[in-house]
Coordinates of C-alpha atoms in Angstrom, one line a residue:
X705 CA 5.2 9.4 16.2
X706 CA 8.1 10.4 18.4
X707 CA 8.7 7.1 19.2
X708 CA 9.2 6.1 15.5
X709 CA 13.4 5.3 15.0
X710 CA 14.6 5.5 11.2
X711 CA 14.8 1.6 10.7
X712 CA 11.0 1.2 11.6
X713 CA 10.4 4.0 9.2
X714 CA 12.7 2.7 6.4
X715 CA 10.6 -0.7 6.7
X716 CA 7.3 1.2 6.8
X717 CA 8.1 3.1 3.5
X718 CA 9.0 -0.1 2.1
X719 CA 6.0 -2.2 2.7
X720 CA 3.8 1.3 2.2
X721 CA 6.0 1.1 -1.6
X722 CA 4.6 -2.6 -2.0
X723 CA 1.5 -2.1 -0.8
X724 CA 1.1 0.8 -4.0
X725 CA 2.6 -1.3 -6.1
X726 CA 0.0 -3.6 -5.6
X727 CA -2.7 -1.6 -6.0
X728 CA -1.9 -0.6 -9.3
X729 CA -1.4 -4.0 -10.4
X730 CA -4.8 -5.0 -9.5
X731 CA -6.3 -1.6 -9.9
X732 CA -8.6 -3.0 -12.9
X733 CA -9.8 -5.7 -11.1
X734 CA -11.1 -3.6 -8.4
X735 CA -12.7 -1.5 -10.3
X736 CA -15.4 -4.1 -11.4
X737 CA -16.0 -5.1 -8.1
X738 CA -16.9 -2.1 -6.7
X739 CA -18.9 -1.9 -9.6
X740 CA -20.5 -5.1 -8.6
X741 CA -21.0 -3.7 -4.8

């Protein structure tokens, strides 16, 4: 991780923020399918 600058980290913890926010949105859904599975 040394080779990791600020700007690639700033966009990392802002698609890692979408990515969450996501999750949640859809968090029901996935419930019943891994029910299903």
């Amino acid at each position: 991780m040394e080779d990791i600058d600020e700007d690639e980290l700033l966009i990392f913890e802002k698609v890692l923020g979408q990515l969450q926010a996501n999750i949640k949105g859809i968090g029901g859904e996935n419930k019943e399918i891994s029910q299903k599975n």
